[in-house]
Structures are given as structure tokens and as C-alpha cells.
mmCIF file of C-alpha atoms in Angstrom:
data_model
loop_
_atom_site.group_PDB
_atom_site.id
_atom_site.type_symbol
_atom_site.label_atom_id
_atom_site.label_comp_id
_atom_site.label_asym_id
_atom_site.label_seq_id
_atom_site.Cartn_x
_atom_site.Cartn_y
_atom_site.Cartn_z
ATOM 1 C CA MET A 1 119.505 80.037 176.775
ATOM 2 C CA THR A 2 116.942 81.022 174.329
ATOM 3 C CA LYS A 3 117.903 82.463 171.002
ATOM 4 C CA PRO A 4 117.300 86.141 170.360
ATOM 5 C CA PHE A 5 113.936 86.769 168.761
ATOM 6 C CA SER A 6 115.371 88.057 165.500
ATOM 7 C CA ILE A 7 117.508 84.884 165.011
ATOM 8 C CA ARG A 8 114.532 82.624 166.018
ATOM 9 C CA ARG A 9 112.391 84.389 163.556
ATOM 10 C CA ARG A 10 114.856 84.160 160.555
ATOM 11 C CA THR A 11 115.334 80.393 161.530
ATOM 12 C CA LEU A 12 111.527 79.826 161.330
ATOM 13 C CA LEU A 13 111.224 81.829 158.224
ATOM 14 C CA GLY A 14 114.002 79.830 156.535
ATOM 15 C CA THR A 15 112.414 76.569 157.621
ATOM 16 C CA ALA A 16 109.119 77.734 156.181
ATOM 17 C CA LEU A 17 110.760 78.688 152.855
ATOM 18 C CA LEU A 18 112.575 75.423 152.620
ATOM 19 C CA LEU A 19 109.322 73.557 153.368
ATOM 20 C CA ALA A 20 107.515 75.543 150.761
ATOM 21 C CA GLY A 21 110.169 74.956 148.352
ATOM 22 C CA GLY A 22 109.971 71.162 148.961
ATOM 23 C CA ILE A 23 106.248 71.239 148.479
ATOM 24 C CA ALA A 24 106.603 73.278 145.322
ATOM 25 C CA ALA A 25 109.241 70.930 144.008
ATOM 26 C CA SER A 26 106.908 67.949 144.558
ATOM 27 C CA MET A 27 103.899 69.405 142.933
ATOM 28 C CA PRO A 28 103.152 68.981 139.186
ATOM 29 C CA GLN A 29 104.684 71.782 137.065
ATOM 30 C CA VAL A 30 102.244 73.695 135.062
ATOM 31 C CA ALA A 31 103.721 74.189 131.538
ATOM 32 C CA ARG A 32 103.803 77.745 130.284
ATOM 33 C CA ALA A 33 101.155 78.314 127.586
ATOM 34 C CA GLU A 34 102.362 78.545 123.964
ATOM 35 C CA ALA A 35 101.372 81.411 121.621
ATOM 36 C CA THR A 36 97.720 81.407 120.563
ATOM 37 C CA GLU A 37 98.571 83.369 117.372
ATOM 38 C CA VAL A 38 101.199 82.951 114.715
ATOM 39 C CA ARG A 39 101.983 85.646 112.123
ATOM 40 C CA PHE A 40 103.638 85.252 108.884
ATOM 41 C CA ALA A 41 105.257 87.708 106.615
ATOM 42 C CA ARG A 42 106.072 86.401 103.055
ATOM 43 C CA ASN A 43 107.056 87.571 99.703
ATOM 44 C CA LEU A 44 105.070 87.242 96.522
ATOM 45 C CA GLY A 45 104.818 84.404 93.969
ATOM 46 C CA LEU A 46 104.868 80.716 93.599
ATOM 47 C CA GLY A 47 108.158 80.573 95.450
ATOM 48 C CA TYR A 48 105.889 80.730 98.590
ATOM 49 C CA LEU A 49 103.199 78.403 97.453
ATOM 50 C CA PRO A 50 103.190 76.323 100.556
ATOM 51 C CA LEU A 51 102.264 79.339 102.620
ATOM 52 C CA TYR A 52 99.368 80.152 100.243
ATOM 53 C CA VAL A 53 98.066 76.541 100.538
ATOM 54 C CA MET A 54 98.535 76.756 104.408
ATOM 55 C CA GLN A 55 96.509 79.880 104.523
ATOM 56 C CA ASP A 56 93.796 78.739 102.096
ATOM 57 C CA LYS A 57 93.348 75.373 103.887
ATOM 58 C CA GLY A 58 93.862 76.469 107.473
ATOM 59 C CA LEU A 59 96.705 73.995 107.938
ATOM 60 C CA VAL A 60 98.396 75.629 110.817
ATOM 61 C CA GLU A 61 95.126 75.798 112.680
ATOM 62 C CA LYS A 62 94.587 72.081 111.907
ATOM 63 C CA GLN A 63 98.040 70.935 112.994
ATOM 64 C CA ALA A 64 97.848 73.074 116.119
ATOM 65 C CA ARG A 65 94.592 71.525 117.162
ATOM 66 C CA ALA A 66 96.146 67.986 116.449
ATOM 67 C CA ALA A 67 99.174 68.889 118.694
ATOM 68 C CA GLY A 68 96.725 69.646 121.579
ATOM 69 C CA LEU A 69 97.244 73.382 121.325
ATOM 70 C CA GLY A 70 93.572 74.287 120.989
ATOM 71 C CA GLU A 71 92.408 77.197 118.689
ATOM 72 C CA VAL A 72 95.537 79.044 117.114
ATOM 73 C CA LYS A 73 95.014 81.859 114.711
ATOM 74 C CA ALA A 74 97.353 82.081 111.817
ATOM 75 C CA SER A 75 97.693 85.325 109.777
ATOM 76 C CA TYR A 76 99.802 85.978 106.551
ATOM 77 C CA THR A 77 101.015 89.354 105.383
ATOM 78 C CA PRO A 78 102.309 89.722 101.827
ATOM 79 C CA LEU A 79 105.343 91.983 101.423
ATOM 80 C CA GLY A 80 107.214 92.541 98.239
ATOM 81 C CA ASN A 81 110.717 93.273 99.574
ATOM 82 C CA PRO A 82 112.818 90.829 101.632
ATOM 83 C CA THR A 83 114.429 93.353 103.753
ATOM 84 C CA THR A 84 111.016 94.575 104.970
ATOM 85 C CA ILE A 85 110.103 90.888 105.728
ATOM 86 C CA THR A 86 113.305 90.655 107.957
ATOM 87 C CA GLU A 87 112.559 93.864 109.640
ATOM 88 C CA ALA A 88 109.055 92.661 110.432
ATOM 89 C CA THR A 89 110.348 89.640 112.203
ATOM 90 C CA LEU A 90 112.926 91.568 114.217
ATOM 91 C CA SER A 91 110.420 94.199 115.179
ATOM 92 C CA GLY A 92 107.926 91.574 116.510
ATOM 93 C CA ASN A 93 105.416 92.394 113.975
ATOM 94 C CA ALA A 94 105.749 88.770 112.392
ATOM 95 C CA ASP A 95 106.741 85.598 113.986
ATOM 96 C CA PHE A 96 108.012 83.959 110.860
ATOM 97 C CA GLY A 97 109.560 85.454 107.607
ATOM 98 C CA ALA A 98 109.736 83.918 104.196
ATOM 99 C CA ALA A 99 111.901 85.313 101.396
ATOM 100 C CA GLY A 100 114.545 84.101 99.056
ATOM 101 C CA VAL A 101 117.405 82.080 100.407
ATOM 102 C CA PRO A 102 120.091 84.895 100.198
ATOM 103 C CA ALA A 103 117.983 87.294 102.118
ATOM 104 C CA PHE A 104 117.601 84.667 104.788
ATOM 105 C CA ILE A 105 121.273 84.063 104.936
ATOM 106 C CA ILE A 106 121.863 87.834 105.361
ATOM 107 C CA ALA A 107 119.342 87.814 108.275
ATOM 108 C CA TRP A 108 120.898 84.765 109.833
ATOM 109 C CA ASP A 109 124.329 86.468 109.600
ATOM 110 C CA LYS A 110 123.255 89.883 111.018
ATOM 111 C CA THR A 111 121.317 88.415 113.979
ATOM 112 C CA LYS A 112 123.942 85.755 115.007
ATOM 113 C CA GLY A 113 124.666 86.281 118.631
ATOM 114 C CA ASN A 114 121.482 88.453 119.337
ATOM 115 C CA ALA A 115 117.979 87.700 117.870
ATOM 116 C CA ASN A 116 119.554 84.456 116.249
ATOM 117 C CA LEU A 117 117.178 84.221 113.303
ATOM 118 C CA ARG A 118 117.399 80.482 111.842
ATOM 119 C CA GLY A 119 115.495 78.563 109.189
ATOM 120 C CA LEU A 120 112.773 76.140 109.821
ATOM 121 C CA ALA A 121 112.692 74.802 106.378
ATOM 122 C CA ALA A 122 113.219 75.591 102.693
ATOM 123 C CA LEU A 123 110.098 76.020 100.636
ATOM 124 C CA ASN A 124 110.963 75.118 97.024
ATOM 125 C CA ALA A 125 113.597 75.039 94.267
ATOM 126 C CA GLN A 126 112.711 77.064 91.093
ATOM 127 C CA PRO A 127 114.564 79.046 88.400
ATOM 128 C CA ALA A 128 114.475 82.740 88.216
ATOM 129 C CA TYR A 129 114.670 84.301 84.790
ATOM 130 C CA LEU A 130 116.265 87.631 83.826
ATOM 131 C CA ASN A 131 113.926 88.963 81.200
ATOM 132 C CA THR A 132 114.428 92.048 79.032
ATOM 133 C CA ASN A 133 112.471 94.101 76.568
ATOM 134 C CA ARG A 134 115.516 95.025 74.593
ATOM 135 C CA PRO A 135 115.984 92.672 71.613
ATOM 136 C CA GLU A 136 119.672 93.378 71.227
ATOM 137 C CA VAL A 137 120.471 92.198 74.759
ATOM 138 C CA LYS A 138 121.745 88.561 74.482
ATOM 139 C CA SER A 139 123.968 88.485 77.519
ATOM 140 C CA LEU A 140 125.046 90.549 80.525
ATOM 141 C CA LYS A 141 127.759 92.117 78.416
ATOM 142 C CA ASP A 142 125.032 93.749 76.203
ATOM 143 C CA PHE A 143 123.574 95.872 79.018
ATOM 144 C CA THR A 144 124.586 99.589 79.191
ATOM 145 C CA ASP A 145 124.748 102.216 81.799
ATOM 146 C CA LYS A 146 121.301 103.420 80.633
ATOM 147 C CA ASP A 147 119.669 100.096 81.529
ATOM 148 C CA ARG A 148 117.844 99.466 84.800
ATOM 149 C CA ILE A 149 117.334 95.975 86.075
ATOM 150 C CA VAL A 150 114.667 95.264 88.611
ATOM 151 C CA VAL A 151 115.243 92.906 91.556
ATOM 152 C CA PRO A 152 113.227 92.560 94.715
ATOM 153 C CA SER A 153 115.806 94.108 96.889
ATOM 154 C CA VAL A 154 119.220 95.405 95.767
ATOM 155 C CA ARG A 155 122.168 93.385 97.051
ATOM 156 C CA ALA A 156 120.042 91.244 99.185
ATOM 157 C CA SER A 157 117.386 89.374 97.276
ATOM 158 C CA TYR A 158 117.897 85.973 95.617
ATOM 159 C CA GLN A 159 117.987 87.630 92.161
ATOM 160 C CA ALA A 160 120.446 90.272 93.266
ATOM 161 C CA ILE A 161 122.912 87.743 94.568
ATOM 162 C CA VAL A 162 122.530 85.460 91.582
ATOM 163 C CA LEU A 163 123.076 88.507 89.290
ATOM 164 C CA GLN A 164 126.254 89.120 91.209
ATOM 165 C CA ILE A 165 127.383 85.554 90.635
ATOM 166 C CA ALA A 166 126.572 85.787 86.961
ATOM 167 C CA ALA A 167 128.439 89.195 86.697
ATOM 168 C CA GLU A 168 131.626 87.640 88.047
ATOM 169 C CA GLN A 169 131.249 84.654 85.772
ATOM 170 C CA THR A 170 130.872 87.049 82.773
ATOM 171 C CA PHE A 171 133.228 89.832 83.556
ATOM 172 C CA GLY A 172 135.847 88.111 85.680
ATOM 173 C CA PRO A 173 137.020 87.803 89.318
ATOM 174 C CA GLY A 174 136.355 90.806 91.442
ATOM 175 C CA GLN A 175 133.527 92.249 89.038
ATOM 176 C CA HIS A 176 130.583 90.712 90.946
ATOM 177 C CA ALA A 177 129.166 94.209 91.634
ATOM 178 C CA LYS A 178 129.622 95.510 88.057
ATOM 179 C CA LEU A 179 125.867 95.700 87.450
ATOM 180 C CA ASP A 180 124.741 96.748 90.970
ATOM 181 C CA PRO A 181 124.476 100.481 90.071
ATOM 182 C CA GLN A 182 121.973 99.551 87.421
ATOM 183 C CA THR A 183 119.637 97.591 89.689
ATOM 184 C CA VAL A 184 116.530 98.982 91.323
ATOM 185 C CA SER A 185 114.293 97.551 94.040
ATOM 186 C CA LEU A 186 110.711 96.791 93.050
ATOM 187 C CA ALA A 187 108.053 94.200 94.006
ATOM 188 C CA HIS A 188 107.382 91.647 91.305
ATOM 189 C CA PRO A 189 104.105 92.914 90.241
ATOM 190 C CA ASP A 190 105.484 96.456 89.841
ATOM 191 C CA GLY A 191 108.553 95.378 88.029
ATOM 192 C CA THR A 192 106.472 93.301 85.672
ATOM 193 C CA ALA A 193 104.188 96.145 84.833
ATOM 194 C CA ALA A 194 107.212 98.526 84.302
ATOM 195 C CA LEU A 195 108.913 96.057 81.805
ATOM 196 C CA LEU A 196 105.790 95.236 79.985
ATOM 197 C CA SER A 197 104.838 98.923 79.438
ATOM 198 C CA GLY A 198 108.258 99.732 77.806
ATOM 199 C CA LYS A 199 107.718 103.390 78.776
ATOM 200 C CA THR A 200 110.113 103.493 81.776
ATOM 201 C CA GLU A 201 113.743 103.193 82.433
ATOM 202 C CA ILE A 202 113.223 99.686 83.336
ATOM 203 C CA THR A 203 114.559 97.412 80.581
ATOM 204 C CA ALA A 204 115.022 94.136 82.547
ATOM 205 C CA HIS A 205 113.492 92.316 85.371
ATOM 206 C CA PHE A 206 115.209 89.485 87.395
ATOM 207 C CA THR A 207 111.986 87.815 88.691
ATOM 208 C CA SER A 208 110.433 84.459 89.453
ATOM 209 C CA PRO A 209 107.116 82.493 88.606
ATOM 210 C CA PRO A 210 104.488 83.370 87.805
ATOM 211 C CA PHE A 211 105.837 86.771 86.906
ATOM 212 C CA GLN A 212 108.568 85.772 84.414
ATOM 213 C CA ASP A 213 106.018 83.498 82.678
ATOM 214 C CA GLN A 214 103.594 86.339 82.266
ATOM 215 C CA GLN A 215 106.228 88.493 80.705
ATOM 216 C CA LEU A 216 107.383 85.951 78.276
ATOM 217 C CA ARG A 217 103.867 85.793 76.841
ATOM 218 C CA ASP A 218 104.697 89.204 75.368
ATOM 219 C CA PRO A 219 106.732 88.890 72.148
ATOM 220 C CA LYS A 220 108.721 91.950 72.937
ATOM 221 C CA ILE A 221 110.161 90.007 76.048
ATOM 222 C CA HIS A 222 112.822 87.396 75.936
ATOM 223 C CA LYS A 223 115.006 85.600 78.540
ATOM 224 C CA VAL A 224 118.628 86.539 78.926
ATOM 225 C CA LEU A 225 119.453 83.847 81.527
ATOM 226 C CA SER A 226 118.118 81.444 84.167
ATOM 227 C CA SER A 227 119.464 81.249 87.738
ATOM 228 C CA TYR A 228 119.979 77.522 87.138
ATOM 229 C CA ASP A 229 122.411 78.408 84.319
ATOM 230 C CA VAL A 230 124.284 80.454 86.916
ATOM 231 C CA LEU A 231 124.157 78.069 89.810
ATOM 232 C CA GLY A 232 124.771 74.931 87.805
ATOM 233 C CA GLY A 233 121.405 73.417 88.457
ATOM 234 C CA PRO A 234 118.503 73.433 90.900
ATOM 235 C CA ALA A 235 118.878 75.143 94.279
ATOM 236 C CA SER A 236 116.398 76.131 97.113
ATOM 237 C CA PHE A 237 114.798 79.446 96.113
ATOM 238 C CA SER A 238 113.106 80.352 99.382
ATOM 239 C CA ALA A 239 113.031 79.558 103.038
ATOM 240 C CA LEU A 240 111.013 80.096 106.168
ATOM 241 C CA TRP A 241 112.656 81.326 109.290
ATOM 242 C CA THR A 242 112.020 82.461 112.844
ATOM 243 C CA SER A 243 113.877 83.696 115.866
ATOM 244 C CA THR A 244 115.410 81.268 118.373
ATOM 245 C CA ALA A 245 113.413 82.907 121.234
ATOM 246 C CA PHE A 246 109.918 82.095 119.460
ATOM 247 C CA HIS A 247 111.183 78.675 118.364
ATOM 248 C CA ASP A 248 112.252 77.756 121.922
ATOM 249 C CA ALA A 249 109.293 79.213 123.651
ATOM 250 C CA ASN A 250 106.767 77.495 121.245
ATOM 251 C CA PRO A 251 108.087 74.063 120.507
ATOM 252 C CA LYS A 252 104.675 72.381 119.847
ATOM 253 C CA LEU A 253 103.563 75.341 117.654
ATOM 254 C CA THR A 254 106.746 75.397 115.715
ATOM 255 C CA LYS A 255 106.343 71.699 115.042
ATOM 256 C CA ALA A 256 102.741 72.359 113.983
ATOM 257 C CA VAL A 257 104.027 74.927 111.469
ATOM 258 C CA LEU A 258 106.426 72.446 110.094
ATOM 259 C CA ALA A 259 103.711 69.749 109.883
ATOM 260 C CA ALA A 260 101.514 72.195 108.082
ATOM 261 C CA LEU A 261 104.422 72.947 105.505
ATOM 262 C CA GLU A 262 104.855 69.127 104.979
ATOM 263 C CA GLU A 263 101.031 68.784 104.364
ATOM 264 C CA ALA A 264 100.916 71.698 102.111
ATOM 265 C CA VAL A 265 103.873 70.317 100.007
ATOM 266 C CA THR A 266 102.108 66.986 99.818
ATOM 267 C CA GLN A 267 98.948 68.632 98.543
ATOM 268 C CA ILE A 268 100.816 70.641 96.016
ATOM 269 C CA LYS A 269 102.412 67.664 94.486
ATOM 270 C CA ALA A 270 99.119 65.490 94.575
ATOM 271 C CA ASP A 271 97.023 68.203 93.089
ATOM 272 C CA PRO A 272 98.654 71.274 91.317
ATOM 273 C CA GLN A 273 95.314 72.473 90.127
ATOM 274 C CA LYS A 274 93.938 72.694 93.670
ATOM 275 C CA ALA A 275 97.055 74.529 94.717
ATOM 276 C CA ALA A 276 96.700 76.863 91.721
ATOM 277 C CA ARG A 277 93.216 77.659 92.900
ATOM 278 C CA ALA A 278 94.426 78.604 96.289
ATOM 279 C CA TYR A 279 97.074 80.906 94.920
ATOM 280 C CA ILE A 280 94.652 82.592 92.604
ATOM 281 C CA ARG A 281 92.040 83.036 95.358
ATOM 282 C CA ILE A 282 94.621 84.645 97.728
ATOM 283 C CA GLU A 283 96.288 86.815 95.082
ATOM 284 C CA ASN A 284 92.942 87.621 93.423
ATOM 285 C CA SER A 285 94.873 86.826 90.271
ATOM 286 C CA LYS A 286 93.445 87.069 86.781
ATOM 287 C CA LEU A 287 95.617 84.025 85.694
ATOM 288 C CA GLY A 288 93.808 80.804 84.629
ATOM 289 C CA VAL A 289 93.891 77.705 86.867
ATOM 290 C CA GLU A 290 95.350 75.552 84.143
ATOM 291 C CA GLU A 291 98.109 78.124 83.466
ATOM 292 C CA VAL A 292 99.222 78.325 87.033
ATOM 293 C CA ALA A 293 98.962 74.515 87.648
ATOM 294 C CA ALA A 294 101.286 74.224 84.613
ATOM 295 C CA MET A 295 103.751 76.449 86.196
ATOM 296 C CA ILE A 296 103.548 74.549 89.586
ATOM 297 C CA ALA A 297 104.037 71.174 87.833
ATOM 298 C CA HIS A 298 107.027 72.498 85.615
ATOM 299 C CA PRO A 299 109.756 69.863 85.641
ATOM 300 C CA GLU A 300 112.233 72.732 86.762
ATOM 301 C CA ILE A 301 110.192 73.475 89.837
ATOM 302 C CA SER A 302 110.084 71.248 92.920
ATOM 303 C CA TYR A 303 108.352 71.884 96.246
ATOM 304 C CA ASP A 304 110.548 70.298 99.013
ATOM 305 C CA LEU A 305 111.457 71.400 102.513
ATOM 306 C CA THR A 306 114.971 70.105 102.350
ATOM 307 C CA PRO A 307 117.610 72.986 101.901
ATOM 308 C CA ARG A 308 119.577 72.504 98.784
ATOM 309 C CA GLY A 309 122.590 74.458 97.369
ATOM 310 C CA ILE A 310 122.819 76.668 100.570
ATOM 311 C CA GLY A 311 126.570 76.300 100.439
ATOM 312 C CA THR A 312 126.885 77.785 97.012
ATOM 313 C CA PHE A 313 125.323 81.060 98.243
ATOM 314 C CA THR A 314 127.086 81.228 101.687
ATOM 315 C CA ASP A 315 130.482 80.525 100.115
ATOM 316 C CA PHE A 316 130.030 83.201 97.588
ATOM 317 C CA MET A 317 128.579 85.787 99.949
ATOM 318 C CA ALA A 318 131.278 85.320 102.709
ATOM 319 C CA ARG A 319 134.019 85.668 99.850
ATOM 320 C CA ILE A 320 132.583 88.982 98.662
ATOM 321 C CA GLY A 321 131.888 90.303 102.172
ATOM 322 C CA SER A 322 128.024 90.217 102.043
ATOM 323 C CA ILE A 323 128.073 88.245 105.364
ATOM 324 C CA ARG A 324 130.705 88.093 108.092
ATOM 325 C CA ASN A 325 129.951 84.580 109.320
ATOM 326 C CA ARG A 326 130.715 81.666 106.985
ATOM 327 C CA PRO A 327 128.786 78.535 108.127
ATOM 328 C CA ALA A 328 130.528 75.268 108.090
ATOM 329 C CA ASP A 329 127.361 73.417 107.012
ATOM 330 C CA TRP A 330 123.950 74.193 105.963
ATOM 331 C CA ARG A 331 122.652 72.863 109.366
ATOM 332 C CA ASP A 332 124.387 75.880 111.038
ATOM 333 C CA LEU A 333 121.552 78.004 109.460
ATOM 334 C CA PHE A 334 118.636 75.755 110.183
ATOM 335 C CA PHE A 335 116.919 74.503 113.451
ATOM 336 C CA ALA A 336 117.540 70.917 114.375
ATOM 337 C CA ASP A 337 114.058 70.050 113.383
ATOM 338 C CA ILE A 338 115.220 69.341 109.861
ATOM 339 C CA HIS A 339 118.769 68.286 110.468
ATOM 340 C CA ASP A 340 117.926 64.711 109.600
ATOM 341 C CA ARG A 341 117.503 65.608 105.861
ATOM 342 C CA THR A 342 120.066 65.314 103.222
ATOM 343 C CA GLY A 343 120.565 68.903 102.349
ATOM 344 C CA SER A 344 123.530 70.843 100.936
#
């Protein structure tokens, strides 16, 4: 007996699909193209110098070509607030964000289980100075309710978290937030202008190079403390991160970015003056090349992609409730691309 037409049709169709599937499986697979543009949102200052050098020398484009990706466009957007930088990466307006380590830790914590922002590398280690224009202020205990202390982002930036650690060290356990009501968020250039003017409520600025150095050239400004005093020594100041989705969808491009960072760090160490010129060109800065080069080569500053001192921040931030997830190791926050490094 012959099979009903409908059954024979389904059988023939199924056979055709199986054959088509077998043919497709045997054919070479065409790899999905990676992104042809990569966008960076970064904070301001020498803590992000590798990105300035990458931009000035076209290093991402160079490394992308070497990786066989063809012509890739890299763009860099300067933003003075780390929270805004995180928002740019989450909204799809930037592929990579670069800001202080605590801001990165907060971004990692908040996106764990969804966007899953993770670090590609640290950028450098450098001290941040808390400077003031009030001669009578020698320690945190000397600040009054009338003082206003500028940080890049209240309760989220590198400076804000270091100030909390310093407050607890000064005023005792549980007093980490004692100075929080006196902090205000301003980008480094704006905070510097306010502090130097002496005509606003701003009496202190917790900042970073080159802004802290510019401030200290004025005899009315003096340093109250350094982040290295608070943290017990050098620690990574800034980091570069991206989403797991972008990282996994663009493995060659991500490696090209990491290679560009490595090349930028090598150039900075080999020729601080050339790196200084790149910074000055991009910032349109009025600082001199020799002055900026001296800051870059300062013995307290090192450009290195290895994350250092991350645990100091995560332990403190988890204890006071700034983050919900306490990582067991610095590698929990960073992609496997740099897990072979001796970080902390």
C-alpha cells in the first residue's frame, strides 16, 4: 500500500532537511564579523594616560590591523564623572569605560548577573592628594561643617572611598561616612578652579595628577594627606572595563585593545616626554612638556596593567555596604585575559 500523500510529503521534507543540515554541517562556517568601531569613555587626568597615548598614536587601529580585523575606528569621550562613565557603558553609548578602581568595583557589583561589567586591565598606580586652601587644616579633624570637599563623584569615586577609609582611621570604627555630607561632586578642572579662586564654599579638593600638582604650585594650597598614606602604599588608581557581551562577541578586538594598552604603557615608560606631548595635545593643556613629563616619571607613579590593592577596596566596600558582592579574589572582577598576572 502506498503511504497517504501528506505522510509521504512530510517524509520527503524531513529527508531534505536532514540532507540540508548535513551539507551545512560539512561546509566551512563563516565567522560572525567583529565590531568595526570601539568607543571609550574615560575620566580626566594622568591616571588615564595610556588611553591618551592610544588615541594620539592610533594604537587600537594599529593592533586591530595586526589582528586581521581590517580598519577599526576608535573614539574617545572624556567625561569628568565616573558614574556618568558607567552609565555610558550600560546604555550602549560606550564599549569601554575607564575610571577609578572603586567606581569600577561598584559597576561590577551592580551589574553582576545582568550586564556583567568586568575589568580588562588596571591602568596605573598613583597617589591622590587631598589639598586645601585653609592654612589651619592639618588633618581631617580640622574640617568643620562649613567646609566643602570636592571629589569626582560622591560615595563612588576613588577619592570618595579613600576619604571614607581615612575618616574611619581618624574618627574610629563606624565613622567612615562622617565627612560625606561635606563632599560635593565636580570634575577635576572645575574643582581645581574653585579651590584656587578661594571665592567659593570649596575649601578642599581630593584630586589626582596633574590637578593636584597645579594646585600645590599656589602657596595658599597645601596637602592634608595622600591616598598612599591611607592605603598603606601604592595601589591601582584606575581601570578599564567592558561588558561580558562585548568581550565575548569581540574576542580579537578585545585582545587588540589589550595589546594597545600594553604598547601605550611601554611607550610611556620609554619616553615620558612623548607621552606628555600626547596628553597636552589632546587636553589642549597649557602645562609645559617638562612639567607633565616629570609628573609621569614621578617615583610614586607607575603605569602597569596588573591590578594591585583591589582587595583593600573590596573588603572595605563590602563591610560598609557599598557593594553587596564580596569577591574572593581580584580575578573575580577581571576577565581571564590578565589572570596570569600577579595581582592583589
